[in-house]
Coordinates of N, CA and C and ligand atoms in Angstrom, one line a residue:
M165 N 113.7 55.7 52.1 CA 114.4 56.7 52.4 C 113.2 57.6 52.3
W166 N 111.5 57.4 52.9 CA 110.6 57.9 52.8 C 110.5 59.3 53.7
F167 N 111.6 59.0 55.3 CA 111.2 59.4 56.1 C 112.4 61.0 55.5
L168 N 113.2 60.8 54.4 CA 114.0 62.4 54.3 C 113.4 63.7 54.1
P169 N 111.6 63.9 53.6 CA 111.3 64.7 53.2 C 111.6 65.1 54.7
V170 N 110.7 64.5 55.9 CA 110.3 64.9 57.3 C 111.7 65.4 57.9
L171 N 112.4 64.4 57.1 CA 114.1 64.7 58.2 C 114.4 66.6 57.8
F172 N 114.2 67.0 56.7 CA 115.0 68.1 55.8 C 113.7 68.7 56.6
R173 N 112.7 68.6 56.6 CA 111.2 69.9 57.1 C 112.0 70.0 58.8
N174 N 112.1 69.0 59.8 CA 112.3 69.4 61.1 C 113.8 70.1 60.9
L175 N 114.8 70.1 60.1 CA 116.1 70.6 60.4 C 115.7 72.0 59.5
R176 N 114.9 72.2 58.4 CA 114.6 73.9 58.3 C 113.6 74.7 59.4
Q177 N 112.4 73.7 60.1 CA 112.0 74.2 61.1 C 112.7 74.4 62.3
G178 N 113.6 74.0 62.4 CA 114.4 74.0 64.1 C 113.2 73.4 65.0
P179 N 114.1 73.1 66.2 CA 113.4 72.8 67.6 C 111.9 72.7 67.7
A180 N 111.5 71.8 68.0 CA 109.7 72.6 68.5 C 109.5 72.2 70.1
T181 N 110.6 71.5 70.6 CA 110.5 71.8 72.5 C 111.2 72.7 72.8
D182 N 110.7 73.8 74.2 CA 111.6 74.0 74.8 C 113.1 73.6 74.9
P183 N 113.8 74.7 75.1 CA 115.8 74.2 75.2 C 116.2 74.1 76.6
F184 N 115.3 74.2 77.4 CA 115.5 74.0 78.7 C 116.1 72.4 79.1
P185 N 117.5 72.1 79.9 CA 117.8 73.2 80.7 C 119.0 74.1 80.2
F186 N 119.0 74.3 78.7 CA 120.1 74.7 78.5 C 119.5 76.7 77.7
G187 N 118.0 76.7 78.1 CA 117.4 77.8 77.6 C 116.3 77.9 78.9
E188 N 115.3 79.0 78.5 CA 114.5 79.0 79.5 C 113.1 77.9 79.0
A189 N 112.1 77.6 80.2 CA 111.3 77.3 79.2 C 110.0 78.2 79.3
S190 N 109.0 78.0 78.4 CA 107.6 78.6 78.5 C 106.7 78.4 79.5
T191 N 106.3 78.9 80.2 CA 105.5 78.8 81.2 C 104.1 79.6 81.0
P192 N 102.8 79.1 80.9 CA 101.7 79.4 81.1 C 101.5 80.6 82.6
K193 N 101.1 81.6 82.1 CA 100.7 82.8 83.4 C 100.0 82.9 84.1
T194 N 99.0 80.8 83.9 CA 98.6 80.7 84.7 C 98.3 80.0 85.9
F195 N 99.9 79.3 85.4 CA 100.5 78.1 86.3 C 100.5 78.6 87.5
R196 N 100.4 77.2 88.4 CA 100.1 77.4 89.4 C 101.7 76.9 90.2
G197 N 102.1 77.6 90.2 CA 103.8 77.3 91.3 C 104.5 78.2 92.4
R198 N 105.1 78.5 92.6 CA 105.6 78.9 93.7 C 104.7 80.0 94.7
V199 N 104.5 79.5 95.8 CA 103.3 80.2 96.5 C 104.1 81.6 96.8
R200 N 103.8 82.7 97.0 CA 104.7 84.2 97.4 C 103.6 84.7 98.5
F201 N 104.3 85.2 99.4 CA 103.5 85.7 100.5 C 103.8 87.4 100.7
D202 N 102.8 87.8 101.1 CA 102.5 89.6 101.3 C 102.5 89.7 103.0
P203 N 103.2 90.1 103.4 CA 102.9 90.2 105.3 C 101.8 91.5 105.3
Q204 N 101.9 92.4 104.4 CA 101.4 93.7 104.4 C 100.6 93.9 104.6
S205 N 99.1 93.0 103.4 CA 98.1 92.3 103.4 C 97.4 91.4 104.1
C206 N 98.2 90.8 105.0 CA 97.9 89.6 105.8 C 97.3 90.2 106.9
T207 N 95.7 89.6 107.5 CA 95.2 90.3 108.7 C 95.4 89.2 109.3
G208 N 96.7 87.6 109.2 CA 96.8 86.7 110.3 C 95.2 85.9 110.6
C209 N 94.5 85.7 110.2 CA 93.3 84.5 110.1 C 93.4 83.1 110.7
Q210 N 94.5 82.8 109.4 CA 95.2 81.8 109.4 C 94.7 80.3 108.4
A211 N 93.4 80.7 107.8 CA 92.4 80.3 107.1 C 93.6 79.1 106.2
C212 N 94.4 80.4 105.7 CA 95.3 79.6 104.9 C 96.4 78.2 105.2
A213 N 96.1 78.3 106.5 CA 97.1 77.0 106.7 C 96.1 76.0 107.5
H214 N 94.4 77.0 107.7 CA 93.8 75.7 108.0 C 93.3 74.8 106.7
V215 N 93.4 75.4 105.5 CA 93.2 74.8 104.4 C 94.2 74.1 103.5
C216 N 95.4 74.4 103.9 CA 96.7 73.9 103.5 C 96.7 72.2 103.0
A217 N 96.6 71.6 102.0 CA 96.6 70.5 101.6 C 97.6 69.7 102.2
G218 N 99.0 70.4 101.9 CA 100.4 69.7 102.2 C 100.5 70.1 103.6
G219 N 99.8 70.7 103.8 CA 100.2 70.7 105.9 C 101.7 71.9 105.8
A220 N 102.1 73.0 104.6 CA 102.8 73.3 104.2 C 103.1 74.6 105.2
I221 N 101.9 75.3 105.4 CA 102.1 76.2 105.9 C 101.9 76.5 107.9
R222 N 102.9 77.8 108.0 CA 102.8 77.4 110.0 C 102.6 78.9 110.0
F223 N 102.0 79.3 111.1 CA 102.2 80.0 112.0 C 102.8 80.4 113.2
E224 N 103.5 80.9 113.7 CA 103.8 81.1 114.9 C 103.9 82.7 115.6
E225 N 103.2 82.7 116.7 CA 103.3 83.8 117.8 C 104.8 84.0 117.9
Q226 N 105.1 85.5 117.5 CA 106.3 85.9 117.8 C 106.5 87.6 119.1
P227 N 107.5 87.8 119.5 CA 106.6 89.0 120.6 C 106.5 89.9 119.5
D228 N 107.2 90.6 118.4 CA 106.8 91.6 117.4 C 105.7 91.1 116.4
G229 N 105.1 90.0 116.3 CA 103.4 89.4 115.2 C 103.6 88.1 114.7
L230 N 103.0 87.7 113.9 CA 102.4 86.5 113.7 C 103.7 86.2 112.7
E231 N 104.3 85.0 112.9 CA 105.1 84.9 112.2 C 104.9 83.7 111.1
F232 N 104.8 83.4 109.8 CA 104.3 83.1 108.4 C 105.4 82.2 107.8
T233 N 105.6 80.9 107.9 CA 106.4 79.7 107.1 C 105.9 79.2 106.4
L234 N 106.2 79.2 105.1 CA 105.6 78.1 103.9 C 106.7 77.0 103.4
W235 N 106.8 76.2 103.9 CA 107.4 75.0 103.6 C 107.4 74.5 101.6
H236 N 108.7 74.5 100.8 CA 108.3 74.7 99.8 C 108.2 73.1 99.5
N237 N 108.6 72.3 100.2 CA 109.1 71.1 99.8 C 108.1 70.2 100.4
A238 N 106.6 70.6 100.8 CA 106.0 70.4 101.4 C 104.5 71.0 100.7
C239 N 105.1 71.8 99.9 CA 103.4 72.3 98.9 C 103.5 71.0 97.9
V240 N 102.1 71.5 97.7 CA 101.7 70.5 96.6 C 100.8 71.5 95.3
F241 N 101.1 72.4 95.4 CA 100.5 73.1 94.8 C 99.0 73.6 94.3
C242 N 98.1 73.3 95.2 CA 96.9 72.9 95.3 C 96.1 74.5 94.7
G243 N 97.0 75.5 95.4 CA 95.6 76.9 95.4 C 94.8 76.8 96.3
L244 N 95.1 75.7 97.2 CA 93.2 76.2 98.3 C 93.6 77.4 99.0
C245 N 95.4 78.0 99.4 CA 95.8 78.9 100.3 C 94.9 80.3 99.7
V246 N 95.4 80.3 98.2 CA 95.2 81.5 97.6 C 93.8 81.8 97.7
H247 N 93.0 80.5 97.3 CA 91.0 80.7 97.0 C 90.7 81.0 98.2
Y248 N 91.3 80.8 99.3 CA 90.4 81.5 100.6 C 90.9 82.0 100.9
C249 N 92.2 82.8 100.5 CA 92.7 84.2 101.7 C 91.8 85.3 100.7
L250 N 91.1 85.6 101.9 CA 90.1 87.0 101.6 C 91.2 88.2 101.1
S251 N 92.0 88.5 101.8 CA 92.8 89.9 101.9 C 93.6 89.6 100.5
K252 N 93.8 88.6 99.6 CA 94.7 88.2 98.5 C 96.0 88.7 99.2
A253 N 96.5 88.3 100.1 CA 97.5 87.9 100.3 C 98.6 87.4 100.4
I254 N 98.1 86.4 99.4 CA 99.1 84.5 99.4 C 98.1 84.8 97.6
R255 N 99.5 83.9 97.1 CA 99.2 83.9 95.8 C 100.3 83.3 95.1
Q256 N 100.3 82.6 93.9 CA 101.0 81.5 93.2 C 101.5 82.2 91.8
T257 N 102.7 82.1 92.4 CA 103.4 82.4 90.6 C 103.8 81.4 89.6
D258 N 103.8 81.8 88.4 CA 104.5 80.6 87.1 C 105.8 80.1 87.8
D259 N 106.4 80.2 88.5 CA 107.9 80.3 88.8 C 107.6 78.2 89.2
W260 N 108.1 77.8 88.8 CA 108.8 76.1 89.3 C 110.0 75.9 89.6
H261 N 110.7 76.6 89.3 CA 112.3 76.3 90.1 C 112.3 76.2 91.6
L262 N 112.0 75.3 91.6 CA 111.9 74.8 93.2 C 112.3 73.2 93.6
A263 N 113.2 72.6 92.9 CA 114.0 71.6 92.9 C 115.0 71.9 93.3
H264 N 115.5 70.8 94.7 CA 116.5 71.1 95.3 C 116.6 69.7 96.3
P265 N 118.4 69.8 96.5 CA 118.4 68.7 97.4 C 117.8 69.2 99.1
Q266 N 117.8 67.9 99.3 CA 116.9 67.4 100.9 C 117.9 68.5 101.7
A267 N 119.4 68.4 101.5 CA 119.9 69.5 102.5 C 119.5 70.6 102.9
D268 N 118.9 71.0 101.4 CA 118.6 72.4 101.4 C 116.9 73.0 102.0
K269 N 116.3 72.1 102.6 CA 115.0 72.0 102.5 C 114.0 73.2 103.7
F270 N 115.3 73.4 104.5 CA 115.2 74.4 105.9 C 115.4 75.7 105.3
A271 N 116.2 75.5 104.2 CA 116.2 77.3 103.3 C 115.3 77.3 102.3
M272 N 114.5 76.3 101.5 CA 113.7 76.9 100.9 C 112.3 76.1 101.7
V273 N 112.3 78.2 102.2 CA 110.7 78.5 102.8 C 110.6 79.7 102.0
E274 N 109.0 79.8 102.8 CA 108.3 81.5 102.3 C 108.5 81.8 103.8
R275 N 109.2 82.7 104.2 CA 109.1 83.5 105.5 C 108.5 84.9 105.6
A276 N 108.1 85.5 106.7 CA 107.8 87.0 107.0 C 107.1 86.7 107.8
T277 N 107.4 88.1 108.8 CA 106.5 88.4 109.9 C 105.0 89.5 109.6
V278 N 103.8 89.0 110.0 CA 102.6 89.7 110.2 C 103.1 90.4 111.4
A279 N 103.4 92.5 111.3 CA 103.9 92.9 112.6 C 102.2 93.0 113.3
Y280 N 102.8 93.4 114.5 CA 101.4 93.7 115.3 C 102.2 95.0 115.7
R281 N 100.8 95.9 115.8 CA 101.1 97.3 116.0 C 100.1 97.7 117.5
P282 N 100.6 98.6 118.1 CA 99.9 99.1 119.2 C 98.6 99.4 119.6
C283 N 97.7 99.1 120.2 CA 95.9 99.1 120.0 C 95.9 101.0 120.4
D284 N 95.3 101.8 119.5 CA 95.0 103.2 120.0 C 94.3 103.5 121.0
G285 N 93.3 102.7 121.4 CA 92.8 102.9 123.0 C 93.4 102.1 124.0
C286 N 94.2 100.8 123.8 CA 94.9 100.5 125.4 C 95.9 100.0 125.3
G287 N 96.4 100.4 123.7 CA 98.3 100.3 123.7 C 98.9 98.9 123.7
K288 N 97.7 97.4 123.8 CA 97.8 96.2 123.5 C 98.4 96.1 122.5
P289 N 99.0 95.3 121.6 CA 99.9 94.8 120.2 C 98.3 93.9 120.0
F290 N 98.6 94.5 118.7 CA 97.4 93.5 117.8 C 97.7 93.5 116.6
L291 N 96.8 92.5 115.6 CA 96.9 92.8 114.1 C 95.6 93.8 113.7
P292 N 95.8 94.4 113.2 CA 95.3 95.2 112.4 C 94.5 94.5 111.4
A293 N 93.5 94.8 110.6 CA 93.4 94.3 109.5 C 93.8 95.0 108.4
S294 N 94.2 94.1 107.0 CA 95.4 95.1 106.6 C 94.4 96.0 105.1
L295 N 95.1 96.7 105.1 CA 94.7 98.2 104.0 C 93.8 97.5 103.0
R296 N 94.4 96.4 102.3 CA 94.1 95.4 100.9 C 92.3 95.0 101.4
L297 N 92.7 94.7 102.2 CA 90.9 94.1 103.5 C 90.3 95.3 103.4
M298 N 90.7 96.3 103.7 CA 90.0 97.7 104.4 C 89.6 97.7 102.6
D299 N 90.4 97.7 101.8 CA 89.5 98.3 100.4 C 88.7 97.4 99.8
L300 N 89.0 96.0 99.9 CA 87.9 94.6 99.3 C 86.4 94.6 99.8
A301 N 86.7 95.4 101.0 CA 85.4 95.1 102.0 C 84.6 96.4 101.8
F302 N 85.5 97.6 102.1 CA 84.4 98.3 102.2 C 84.8 99.6 100.7
G303 N 85.6 99.3 99.5 CA 85.9 100.3 98.4 C 86.6 101.2 98.5
G304 N 87.2 101.0 100.1 CA 88.4 102.0 100.1 C 88.6 102.5 101.5
S305 N 88.6 103.3 102.3 CA 88.9 104.0 103.3 C 88.4 105.3 104.1
S306 N 87.6 105.4 105.0 CA 87.2 106.6 105.3 C 87.9 106.8 106.8
P307 N 87.6 108.5 107.4 CA 88.3 108.7 108.7 C 88.1 107.5 109.7
E308 N 86.8 106.9 109.6 CA 85.8 107.0 110.7 C 86.7 105.1 110.5
I309 N 86.5 104.5 109.7 CA 87.2 102.9 109.4 C 88.8 103.3 109.9
A310 N 89.6 104.2 109.4 CA 90.8 104.0 109.5 C 91.2 104.2 111.7
R311 N 89.7 104.7 112.0 CA 89.9 105.3 113.2 C 89.4 103.6 113.9
L312 N 88.8 102.6 113.5 CA 88.1 101.6 114.0 C 89.5 100.5 113.8
R313 N 89.9 100.6 112.7 CA 91.1 99.6 112.2 C 92.1 99.7 112.9
Y314 N 92.4 100.9 113.7 CA 93.4 100.6 115.0 C 93.0 100.5 116.6
L315 N 91.7 100.2 116.3 CA 91.5 100.0 117.9 C 91.3 97.9 117.9
C316 N 92.0 97.6 119.1 CA 91.6 96.1 119.4 C 90.5 95.9 119.0
P317 N 90.0 94.3 118.9 CA 88.2 93.9 119.3 C 88.0 94.5 120.3
E318 N 88.5 94.3 121.3 CA 88.1 94.6 122.8 C 87.4 96.0 122.5
C319 N 89.4 96.9 122.7 CA 88.2 98.0 122.7 C 87.2 98.8 121.7
R320 N 86.9 98.1 120.3 CA 85.8 98.5 119.7 C 84.5 98.1 119.9
R321 N 84.5 96.7 120.7 CA 83.0 95.6 120.9 C 83.3 97.0 122.7
N322 N 84.0 98.1 123.2 CA 83.9 98.5 124.3 C 83.4 100.0 123.7
G323 N 83.7 100.2 122.8 CA 83.6 101.7 122.3 C 82.3 101.6 122.1
A324 N 81.3 100.5 121.2 CA 80.3 100.4 120.4 C 78.7 99.8 121.7
F325 N 79.7 99.6 122.8 CA 78.7 99.6 124.0 C 78.6 100.9 124.6
N326 N 79.8 101.6 124.7 CA 79.5 102.7 125.5 C 78.9 104.1 124.6
E327 N 79.1 104.3 123.4 CA 78.3 105.1 122.4 C 77.1 105.2 122.5
K328 N 76.2 106.0 122.4 CA 75.1 106.3 122.7 C 74.5 106.4 121.1
P329 N 73.5 105.0 120.8 CA 73.5 104.9 119.9 C 72.3 105.8 119.1
R330 N 72.4 106.1 117.7 CA 72.1 107.1 117.4 C 70.8 107.2 116.6
L331 N 69.5 108.2 117.3 CA 67.9 107.5 117.3 C 67.7 108.5 115.7
P332 N 66.6 108.0 115.3 CA 66.2 109.1 114.6 C 65.6 110.1 115.1
Q333 N 65.2 111.6 114.9 CA 64.8 112.6 115.6 C 63.3 112.0 115.5
A334 N 62.5 113.0 116.8 CA 61.0 112.5 116.5 C 60.7 113.8 116.0
S335 N 59.4 113.2 115.0 CA 59.2 114.9 114.3 C 58.0 115.5 115.2
T336 N 57.9 116.8 114.2 CA 57.3 118.2 115.9 C 56.6 118.3 115.4
T337 N 56.0 118.1 114.2 CA 55.0 118.3 113.3 C 53.7 117.2 113.6
Ligands
SF4_139 S1 97.4 85.3 104.2 FE1 95.6 85.3 103.9 S2 95.0 83.6 104.6 FE2 96.7 83.1 105.0 S3 96.3 84.2 107.5 FE3 97.0 86.3 106.3 S4 94.8 87.1 105.8 FE4 94.5 85.0 106.3
SF4_140 S1 99.2 75.3 97.5 FE1 98.1 74.3 98.6 S2 99.6 72.8 99.6 FE2 100.9 75.1 98.8 S3 100.8 76.2 100.7 FE3 98.9 76.8 99.1 S4 97.3 75.6 100.4 FE4 99.2 74.4 100.7

C-alpha cells in the first residue's frame, strides 16, 4: 500500500509527458529539424552541397537558374549547411514531422530555383549576389554596389581594368 500516496499524487498532477501522437509535443526552439531554403537569399556558391554530411543537397543547372534539391530522407540534421551558408539562405527549423513511407521519398524534398538574371553589361544570364549577402557584407547597399551587383564577373573584371585609377591630386604648394 506504500504506492498509494504516489498514485494519488500522480493522478492529481496529471500526465508528466507530452500527449503525442494525440496532441502536439513540445520542441525546443533550438531543435535542429527540417531544413528550409530561401532562393532569394542564395548566391549559388554551393558550399552547402559541398559540406553536406548526408549528401542530401544537389544543385542542377537549368535554363532559368540553378535548381536546389534537398532530400529529407538523406539529411542527418547535422547543421553544417546552415553553418557554412554565408548569406543565411538555408536554416533549420524545429519541425521534426518528417517520418514518411519509402514510397514518398521522392516527394519529401525541398526544391527551389535560384533564378538567373541578364547581366546589365553583356546580357548573359548569371547569378547576382543576393541582397541578403550585400547587407551582411557591406551593411546595406549603395547605388555603386547595386550597379556592380547586376554585372556578371567578366563585365566587372573588364570594368575594373578599363576604369582609370583615381590617383590622389598632386599638391601645388
Ligand atoms: S544555400 Fe547558402 S551555401 Fe548553399 S549555395 Fe546558397 S548561398 Fe551557398
Ligand atoms: S543538415 Fe547536414 S545532412 Fe542535412 S542538408 Fe544540412 S548539411 Fe546536409
